[in-house]
Amino acid sequence: MNGLLERTFHLSKNHTNVKTEVLAGITTFMTMAYILAVNPSVLSSAGMDSGAVFTATALASCLATLMMAAFSNYPFALAPGMGLNAFFAYTVVGQMGFSWHVALAAVFVEGLVFIVLSLTNVREAIFNCIPMSLKSGITCGIGLFIAFIGFQNSKLVVDGATLVAIYPFKAALADGRFWSEGIGALLAFVGIILTVAFMIKKVPGGILLGILCTWILGIILQLTGVYQPNPELGMYSVLPDFSAGFGIPSLKPTLMQMDFTGLLGLNFITVMLSFLFVDLFDTMGTLIGVASKADMLDENGKLPRIRGALMADAVGTSLGAVLGTSTVSTYVESSSGVMAGGRTGLTSVVTGLLFAVALFLSPIFLAIPSFATAPALVVVGFMMITTVFRIDFNDMSEAIPAFVAMIVMPFMYSISEGIALGVISYVLIQIVSGKVREKKVHWLMYVLAIAFVLKYLFV
């Protein structure tokens, strides 16, 4: 078996082994398993059957991630994207008034457009035209972004008078929230310390072990009455619920339920282009960030076999729409598996198969609380911002755009916005400073900058 895996995934060539890849795949899955609970909740608000969406989410994630392994041999995982599912449910269906059937059709068409763009090298050319300094800034920005998500998921960071603030432990004690939210926040902090300790001690699978230890501590505190679940506050039981058994919810309510009415209408095209834009640059940013941190980019900042990675993303999007879920995209949580040592498609295969297993063991995977996976995101975020040392801070024409991309992502809560403003600032700074010829700015950078400006003006 090891020989077959070696020949298939070229493990030795990528300086890894079966054990490391398996642990990395499990780690990636654990950090993104929350989508199995969140996606049905979000899309059900658009009128979709939550059980069918759960099955569609697991199947789409499984198949798209396996395609990533087959098409590119990279350790990246895919699933219905957060943010894109919210846009689907709350904007396209909720505000714009389209049915979820039409929204699924828009996602399906978006995926077909992506397939064409991937086959014609357009997406690959966009990836390659971005200068290395900006790619490093994007990687750092993603690190800050996922660390911020981790702190939010843990409740250590909450909304406040200053937009964000530390969790109000004193006030929570007074009104009773402490025994759910407060305990979760403290457990997340303990989880961060434990995960860091495992990493310092070079314990194999340290990130995964940190997740499991934090979850086990939560189970102990719930059994002893210290941690008190409160669904109204988003704090659920950490104990697996087997009351409904292990049956797989029917896919029938969402399977092939796309409505192509108004396909050529301006509103439909606008919705489709909105999905297309956000997905394109979210995926691009994720690939840049994760690949850069794993040293997968060549000396010119290009990602070998990127066409296969982009194709898996494109096909996964259309396939997801057929099954009944919003846009499938490459997940930034893939970085947790990469930080655990994953370097090949074997990591993706393990993650994909776990999504399939989740169909049968959903009570276990859905019981993993967000405060248990939050420490992994914070620690991985720290690891990703170390690429800041690759930026030449003595050259402000390179450093400032990288900084813009880096800081915008967490502040505006969007990878795509970070890329957009980073590209615009890079092009404008090179023009104003007269360094266009010296820097050899790629013509596609001008096209992207203009497209981003037009997007802010009209979309």
C-alpha positions as a printed NumPy array, in Angstrom:
array([[  0.   ,   0.   ,   0.   ],
       [  2.775,   2.457,   0.928],
       [  4.441,   1.771,  -2.417],
       [  1.23 ,   2.557,  -4.3  ],
       [  0.712,   5.784,  -2.364],
       [  4.347,   6.736,  -2.999],
       [  3.971,   6.258,  -6.754],
       [  0.607,   8.028,  -6.875],
       [  1.403,  11.094,  -4.757],
       [  5.229,  11.257,  -5.017],
       [  5.591,  11.515,  -1.255],
       [  9.401,  11.302,  -1.081],
       [  9.807,  13.943,  -3.774],
       [  7.645,  16.263,  -1.68 ],
       [  9.541,  15.427,   1.542],
       [  6.599,  13.828,   3.329],
       [  5.232,  10.411,   4.289],
       [  1.918,   8.606,   4.685],
       [  1.596,   9.248,   8.429],
       [  2.21 ,  12.978,   8.048],
       [ -0.25 ,  13.264,   5.161],
       [ -2.972,  11.397,   7.044],
       [ -2.566,  13.585,  10.128],
       [ -2.581,  16.689,   7.937],
       [ -5.776,  15.555,   6.201],
       [ -7.511,  14.944,   9.52 ],
       [ -6.339,  18.34 ,  10.792],
       [ -7.705,  20.143,   7.727],
       [-11.038,  18.373,   8.073],
       [-11.347,  19.153,  11.778],
       [-10.766,  22.868,  11.184],
       [-13.384,  23.088,   8.431],
       [-15.966,  20.524,   9.609],
       [-17.997,  23.44 ,  10.989],
       [-19.267,  24.054,   7.434],
       [-21.374,  20.895,   7.786],
       [-23.361,  22.621,  10.522],
       [-23.185,  26.236,   9.351],
       [-24.051,  25.827,   5.663],
       [-27.416,  24.087,   6.251],
       [-28.274,  26.764,   8.81 ],
       [-27.456,  29.621,   6.418],
       [-29.105,  28.169,   3.299],
       [-32.205,  27.016,   5.162],
       [-32.927,  30.701,   5.799],
       [-33.388,  30.942,   2.024],
       [-36.076,  28.262,   2.179],
       [-33.902,  25.255,   1.37 ],
       [-34.274,  21.915,   3.166],
       [-31.535,  21.847,   5.83 ],
       [-31.143,  18.053,   5.747],
       [-30.695,  18.027,   1.982],
       [-28.217,  20.918,   2.223],
       [-26.207,  18.971,   4.823],
       [-25.942,  15.998,   2.453],
       [-25.148,  18.262,  -0.512],
       [-22.477,  20.068,   1.506],
       [-20.754,  16.849,   2.544],
       [-20.92 ,  15.314,  -0.944],
       [-19.789,  18.458,  -2.762],
       [-16.897,  18.935,  -0.321],
       [-15.874,  15.297,  -0.653],
       [-15.967,  15.183,  -4.456],
       [-14.354,  18.593,  -5.032],
       [-11.532,  17.842,  -2.587],
       [-10.888,  14.458,  -4.225],
       [-10.773,  16.233,  -7.598],
       [ -8.169,  18.608,  -6.162],
       [ -6.012,  15.582,  -5.327],
       [ -6.573,  13.986,  -8.739],
       [ -6.119,  17.128, -10.855],
       [ -3.202,  18.777,  -9.029],
       [ -1.762,  16.569,  -6.243],
       [ -1.993,  19.529,  -3.86 ],
       [ -3.104,  19.389,  -0.174],
       [ -5.973,  21.832,  -0.613],
       [ -9.552,  21.151,   0.499],
       [-12.763,  22.597,  -0.891],
       [-16.271,  23.159,   0.476],
       [-19.143,  25.645,   0.071],
       [-17.546,  28.99 ,   0.872],
       [-18.449,  31.067,   3.881],
       [-19.459,  34.547,   2.811],
       [-20.592,  33.19 ,  -0.537],
       [-23.32 ,  31.185,   1.188],
       [-24.373,  34.302,   3.109],
       [-24.457,  36.298,  -0.146],
       [-26.573,  33.498,  -1.654],
       [-29.118,  33.397,   1.191],
       [-29.3  ,  36.929,   2.537],
       [-28.582,  39.071,  -0.54 ],
       [-29.603,  37.165,  -3.674],
       [-32.641,  35.467,  -2.112],
       [-33.416,  37.709,   0.866],
       [-32.817,  41.217,  -0.528],
       [-32.951,  40.805,  -4.312],
       [-35.973,  38.51 ,  -4.181],
       [-34.739,  35.653,  -6.376],
       [-35.775,  32.11 ,  -5.518],
       [-33.082,  29.766,  -4.284],
       [-33.637,  27.743,  -7.455],
       [-32.519,  30.724,  -9.559],
       [-29.583,  31.381,  -7.22 ],
       [-28.421,  27.772,  -7.688],
       [-28.649,  28.288, -11.46 ],
       [-26.42 ,  31.372, -11.158],
       [-23.859,  29.353,  -9.187],
       [-23.985,  26.589, -11.8  ],
       [-23.367,  29.037, -14.659],
       [-20.57 ,  30.686, -12.673],
       [-18.855,  27.315, -12.409],
       [-19.143,  26.774, -16.173],
       [-17.592,  30.198, -16.815],
       [-14.766,  29.28 , -14.427],
       [-14.159,  26.041, -16.311],
       [-13.746,  28.024, -19.552],
       [-11.457,  30.575, -17.869],
       [ -9.332,  27.763, -16.424],
       [ -9.039,  25.964, -19.77 ],
       [ -8.018,  29.195, -21.527],
       [ -5.327,  30.029, -18.931],
       [ -7.038,  33.289, -17.892],
       [ -7.132,  32.402, -14.178],
       [ -3.57 ,  31.07 , -14.333],
       [ -2.371,  34.269, -16.017],
       [ -4.034,  36.387, -13.307],
       [ -2.3  ,  34.327, -10.606],
       [  1.102,  34.653, -12.279],
       [  0.936,  38.392, -13.012],
       [  0.75 ,  39.366,  -9.333],
       [  4.242,  40.434,  -8.113],
       [  5.953,  38.387,  -5.41 ],
       [  5.86 ,  41.171,  -2.814],
       [  2.089,  41.443,  -3.171],
       [  1.749,  37.66 ,  -2.953],
       [  3.665,  37.765,   0.333],
       [  1.378,  40.521,   1.598],
       [ -1.676,  38.459,   0.602],
       [ -0.283,  35.468,   2.511],
       [  0.223,  37.579,   5.633],
       [ -3.233,  39.092,   5.237],
       [ -4.823,  35.67 ,   5.09 ],
       [ -2.901,  34.758,   8.245],
       [ -4.313,  37.784,  10.062],
       [ -7.759,  37.097,   8.609],
       [ -8.   ,  33.477,   9.773],
       [ -6.53 ,  34.371,  13.163],
       [ -9.25 ,  37.021,  13.476],
       [-11.871,  34.424,  12.507],
       [-10.414,  32.136,  15.177],
       [-10.701,  34.81 ,  17.85 ],
       [-14.282,  35.532,  16.773],
       [-15.255,  31.866,  16.77 ],
       [-13.843,  31.519,  20.258],
       [-15.803,  34.596,  21.486],
       [-12.537,  36.088,  22.732],
       [-13.219,  38.928,  20.277],
       [-16.764,  40.331,  20.086],
       [-18.592,  43.338,  18.646],
       [-18.111,  46.434,  20.754],
       [-18.26 ,  50.217,  20.848],
       [-14.869,  50.23 ,  19.116],
       [-16.154,  47.771,  16.438],
       [-14.282,  44.914,  18.122],
       [-13.469,  44.296,  21.78 ],
       [-12.398,  41.568,  24.181],
       [-15.153,  39.383,  25.587],
       [-16.844,  41.179,  28.564],
       [-16.198,  38.558,  31.241],
       [-17.39 ,  40.717,  34.158],
       [-20.695,  41.651,  32.51 ],
       [-21.194,  38.061,  31.354],
       [-20.849,  36.813,  34.935],
       [-23.563,  39.208,  36.008],
       [-26.108,  38.206,  33.351],
       [-25.296,  34.48 ,  33.189],
       [-23.693,  34.388,  29.72 ],
       [-20.318,  33.504,  31.22 ],
       [-21.213,  29.847,  31.752],
       [-21.652,  29.357,  28.007],
       [-19.828,  32.048,  26.005],
       [-17.311,  32.894,  28.707],
       [-16.321,  29.292,  29.362],
       [-16.002,  28.733,  25.608],
       [-13.696,  31.749,  25.318],
       [-11.53 ,  30.546,  28.218],
       [-11.344,  27.044,  26.754],
       [-10.252,  28.507,  23.421],
       [ -7.475,  30.449,  25.159],
       [ -6.353,  27.282,  26.953],
       [ -6.496,  25.513,  23.595],
       [ -4.19 ,  28.104,  22.043],
       [ -1.642,  27.61 ,  24.834],
       [ -1.864,  23.818,  24.534],
       [ -1.501,  23.91 ,  20.747],
       [  1.511,  26.209,  20.953],
       [  3.084,  23.924,  23.568],
       [  2.564,  20.912,  21.287],
       [  4.144,  22.815,  18.397],
       [  7.145,  23.895,  20.487],
       [  7.647,  20.319,  21.662],
       [  7.284,  19.177,  18.013],
       [  4.543,  16.715,  18.957],
       [  3.287,  14.966,  15.767],
       [ -0.173,  16.234,  14.842],
       [  0.101,  19.05 ,  17.391],
       [ -2.619,  21.193,  15.802],
       [ -5.056,  18.288,  15.625],
       [ -4.188,  17.289,  19.18 ],
       [ -4.929,  20.843,  20.311],
       [ -8.413,  20.626,  18.783],
       [ -9.137,  17.279,  20.417],
       [ -7.825,  18.326,  23.85 ],
       [ -9.913,  21.511,  23.815],
       [-13.006,  19.535,  22.807],
       [-12.403,  16.939,  25.541],
       [-12.031,  19.711,  28.134],
       [-15.348,  21.119,  26.916],
       [-17.023,  17.71 ,  27.301],
       [-15.687,  17.384,  30.854],
       [-16.912,  20.87 ,  31.794],
       [-20.35 ,  20.21 ,  30.287],
       [-20.697,  16.902,  32.139],
       [-19.762,  18.63 ,  35.398],
       [-22.182,  21.501,  34.765],
       [-19.552,  24.213,  34.393],
       [-20.137,  24.707,  30.674],
       [-23.831,  25.28 ,  29.991],
       [-24.972,  25.111,  26.339],
       [-27.105,  28.027,  25.186],
       [-28.263,  27.735,  21.542],
       [-29.622,  31.297,  21.594],
       [-26.056,  32.504,  22.073],
       [-24.675,  30.104,  19.496],
       [-23.163,  27.866,  22.178],
       [-24.275,  24.291,  21.585],
       [-23.786,  20.998,  23.365],
       [-20.352,  19.484,  22.802],
       [-21.722,  15.994,  23.383],
       [-22.571,  13.989,  20.228],
       [-26.333,  13.551,  19.814],
       [-27.194,  10.074,  18.531],
       [-30.94 ,  10.395,  19.108],
       [-31.646,  10.651,  15.371],
       [-29.414,   7.704,  14.543],
       [-26.944,   7.6  ,  11.672],
       [-29.261,   7.999,   8.694],
       [-28.244,  10.188,   5.754],
       [-30.768,  13.001,   5.021],
       [-32.37 ,  12.771,   1.574],
       [-30.802,  14.846,  -1.189],
       [-34.013,  14.909,  -3.248],
       [-35.312,  18.362,  -2.121],
       [-32.256,  20.146,  -3.604],
       [-30.896,  17.765,  -6.263],
       [-31.142,  19.261,  -9.781],
       [-33.47 ,  22.016,  -8.594],
       [-31.927,  24.857, -10.631],
       [-34.218,  27.356, -12.352],
       [-32.737,  29.   , -15.462],
       [-35.636,  31.414, -15.94 ],
       [-34.265,  34.816, -16.94 ],
       [-30.861,  33.36 , -17.788],
       [-30.025,  36.234, -20.154],
       [-31.606,  38.922, -18.002],
       [-29.473,  41.728, -16.59 ],
       [-30.305,  40.855, -12.97 ],
       [-29.358,  37.196, -13.437],
       [-26.072,  38.151, -15.113],
       [-25.312,  40.637, -12.311],
       [-25.862,  37.945,  -9.661],
       [-23.747,  35.447, -11.585],
       [-20.915,  37.966, -12.014],
       [-21.042,  38.804,  -8.305],
       [-20.584,  35.13 ,  -7.42 ],
       [-17.857,  34.914, -10.077],
       [-15.867,  37.906,  -8.816],
       [-15.851,  36.991,  -5.127],
       [-15.094,  33.325,  -5.797],
       [-12.306,  34.098,  -8.272],
       [-10.288,  36.279,  -5.962],
       [-11.087,  34.444,  -2.732],
       [ -9.761,  31.268,  -4.36 ],
       [ -6.79 ,  33.11 ,  -5.857],
       [ -5.872,  34.566,  -2.484],
       [ -6.211,  31.224,  -0.738],
       [ -4.013,  29.464,  -3.303],
       [ -1.382,  32.19 ,  -3.057],
       [ -1.393,  32.161,   0.742],
       [ -1.369,  28.428,   1.36 ],
       [  1.025,  27.592,  -1.499],
       [  3.409,  30.356,  -0.489],
       [  3.579,  29.188,   3.106],
       [  4.221,  25.613,   1.955],
       [  7.035,  26.808,  -0.365],
       [  5.169,  25.452,  -3.397],
       [  5.728,  28.557,  -5.53 ],
       [  8.693,  28.478,  -7.906],
       [ 11.397,  31.132,  -8.174],
       [  9.107,  33.274, -10.347],
       [  6.227,  33.099,  -7.889],
       [  4.24 ,  30.7  , -10.067],
       [  2.364,  27.65 ,  -8.787],
       [  3.082,  24.535, -10.869],
       [ -0.013,  22.532, -11.811],
       [ -2.229,  25.472, -10.902],
       [ -4.56 ,  24.679, -13.807],
       [ -5.585,  21.435, -12.103],
       [ -6.249,  23.24 ,  -8.806],
       [ -8.375,  25.875, -10.537],
       [-10.245,  23.226, -12.517],
       [-11.148,  21.331,  -9.336],
       [-12.527,  24.583,  -7.913],
       [-14.538,  25.322, -11.079],
       [-15.985,  21.835, -11.532],
       [-16.716,  21.658,  -7.789],
       [-18.785,  24.852,  -8.013],
       [-21.044,  23.56 , -10.802],
       [-21.279,  20.133,  -9.18 ],
       [-22.244,  21.735,  -5.865],
       [-25.065,  23.653,  -7.574],
       [-26.362,  20.417,  -9.087],
       [-26.361,  18.768,  -5.649],
       [-27.952,  21.8  ,  -4.014],
       [-25.429,  24.059,  -2.318],
       [-23.83 ,  27.458,  -2.831],
       [-20.446,  28.153,  -4.437],
       [-17.706,  25.637,  -3.636],
       [-14.264,  27.174,  -3.188],
       [-10.785,  26.359,  -1.915],
       [-10.682,  26.737,   1.857],
       [ -8.176,  28.856,   3.707],
       [ -8.375,  26.261,   6.517],
       [ -6.293,  24.065,   4.188],
       [ -3.376,  25.96 ,   5.689],
       [ -3.869,  24.083,   8.958],
       [ -3.137,  20.807,   7.173],
       [ -0.174,  22.352,   5.383],
       [  1.194,  23.57 ,   8.705],
       [  0.773,  20.011,   9.995],
       [  3.071,  18.83 ,   7.196],
       [  0.659,  18.06 ,   4.335],
       [  2.328,  18.494,   0.954],
       [  0.486,  16.269,  -1.535],
       [ -2.94 ,  15.221,  -2.724],
       [ -2.956,  12.417,  -0.16 ],
       [ -3.825,  15.073,   2.421],
       [ -6.782,  16.098,   0.257],
       [ -7.864,  12.478,  -0.202],
       [ -7.984,  11.972,   3.57 ],
       [ -9.963,  15.199,   4.034],
       [-12.357,  14.304,   1.216],
       [-12.978,  10.812,   2.571],
       [-13.679,  12.232,   6.02 ],
       [-16.408,  14.407,   4.482],
       [-17.891,  11.181,   3.109],
       [-17.625,   9.503,   6.51 ],
       [-19.296,  12.552,   8.06 ],
       [-22.466,  11.624,   6.173],
       [-22.751,   8.548,   8.416],
       [-21.216,   9.982,  11.604],
       [-22.659,  13.466,  11.509],
       [-23.545,  13.517,  15.254],
       [-19.845,  13.219,  16.135],
       [-18.483,  15.781,  13.699],
       [-21.276,  18.283,  14.307],
       [-20.511,  18.183,  18.033],
       [-17.033,  19.705,  17.579],
       [-17.481,  23.25 ,  18.935],
       [-16.079,  26.338,  17.257],
       [-14.08 ,  27.186,  20.376],
       [-12.177,  23.897,  19.899],
       [-11.176,  24.635,  16.292],
       [-10.469,  28.321,  16.987],
       [ -6.996,  27.675,  18.506],
       [ -5.914,  25.931,  15.29 ],
       [ -6.917,  28.976,  13.224],
       [ -5.077,  31.38 ,  15.536],
       [ -1.873,  29.314,  15.531],
       [ -1.977,  28.792,  11.764],
       [ -2.566,  32.526,  11.336],
       [  0.622,  33.187,  13.293],
       [  2.562,  30.778,  11.093],
       [  1.322,  32.409,   7.9  ],
       [  2.288,  35.965,   8.84 ],
       [  5.948,  34.901,   9.054],
       [  6.064,  35.429,   5.27 ],
       [  6.183,  39.15 ,   6.061],
       [  9.983,  38.752,   6.134],
       [  9.921,  38.134,   2.374],
       [  8.714,  41.687,   1.753],
       [ 11.405,  44.281,   1.008],
       [ 10.432,  47.078,   3.397],
       [ 13.242,  49.258,   2.063],
       [ 11.297,  49.585,  -1.197],
       [  8.084,  51.385,  -0.285],
       [  6.655,  50.936,  -3.78 ],
       [  6.575,  47.193,  -3.045],
       [  5.98 ,  47.262,   0.705],
       [  2.997,  49.655,   0.87 ],
       [  0.75 ,  47.683,  -1.545],
       [  1.685,  44.49 ,   0.316],
       [  0.741,  46.204,   3.581],
       [ -2.576,  47.374,   2.117],
       [ -3.481,  43.84 ,   1.033],
       [ -2.329,  42.51 ,   4.396],
       [ -4.3  ,  44.88 ,   6.598],
       [ -7.478,  45.139,   4.497],
       [ -8.311,  41.422,   4.704],
       [ -9.013,  41.28 ,   8.453],
       [-10.345,  44.851,   8.684],
       [-12.789,  44.468,   5.783],
       [-13.343,  40.77 ,   6.466],
       [-12.647,  39.775,   2.878],
       [ -9.769,  38.129,   1.029],
       [-11.017,  39.453,  -2.306],
       [-11.143,  43.071,  -1.058],
       [ -7.554,  42.755,   0.167],
       [ -6.423,  41.592,  -3.271],
       [ -8.45 ,  44.305,  -5.012],
       [ -7.073,  47.22 ,  -2.989],
       [ -3.586,  45.715,  -3.021],
       [ -3.6  ,  45.54 ,  -6.831],
       [ -5.06 ,  49.048,  -7.226],
       [ -2.522,  50.574,  -4.839],
       [  0.382,  48.682,  -6.472],
       [ -0.432,  49.945,  -9.955],
       [ -1.12 ,  53.54 ,  -8.856],
       [  2.047,  53.741,  -6.731],
       [  4.221,  52.449,  -9.591],
       [  2.656,  55.   , -11.982],
       [  2.9  ,  57.968,  -9.608],
       [  6.469,  57.129,  -8.538],
       [  7.602,  56.609, -12.142],
       [  8.717,  53.029, -11.573],
       [  6.529,  51.296, -14.146],
       [  9.426,  50.425, -16.482],
       [ 11.809,  49.565, -13.675],
       [  9.297,  47.211, -12.038],
       [  8.119,  45.772, -15.366],
       [  4.506,  45.83 , -14.258],
       [  2.548,  43.161, -16.131],
       [ -0.154,  44.513, -18.425],
       [ -2.715,  42.285, -16.709],
       [ -2.141,  44.228, -13.485],
       [ -3.486,  47.36 , -15.233],
       [ -6.511,  45.396, -16.482],
       [ -7.164,  44.055, -12.976],
       [ -6.794,  47.501, -11.39 ],
       [ -9.293,  49.021, -13.838],
       [-11.693,  46.1  , -13.343],
       [-11.541,  46.502,  -9.57 ],
       [-12.213,  50.249,  -9.792],
       [-15.191,  49.63 , -12.104],
       [-16.457,  46.978,  -9.721],
       [-16.503,  49.471,  -6.814],
       [-18.264,  52.047,  -8.979],
       [-20.947,  49.907, -10.576],
       [-21.37 ,  46.496,  -8.916]])
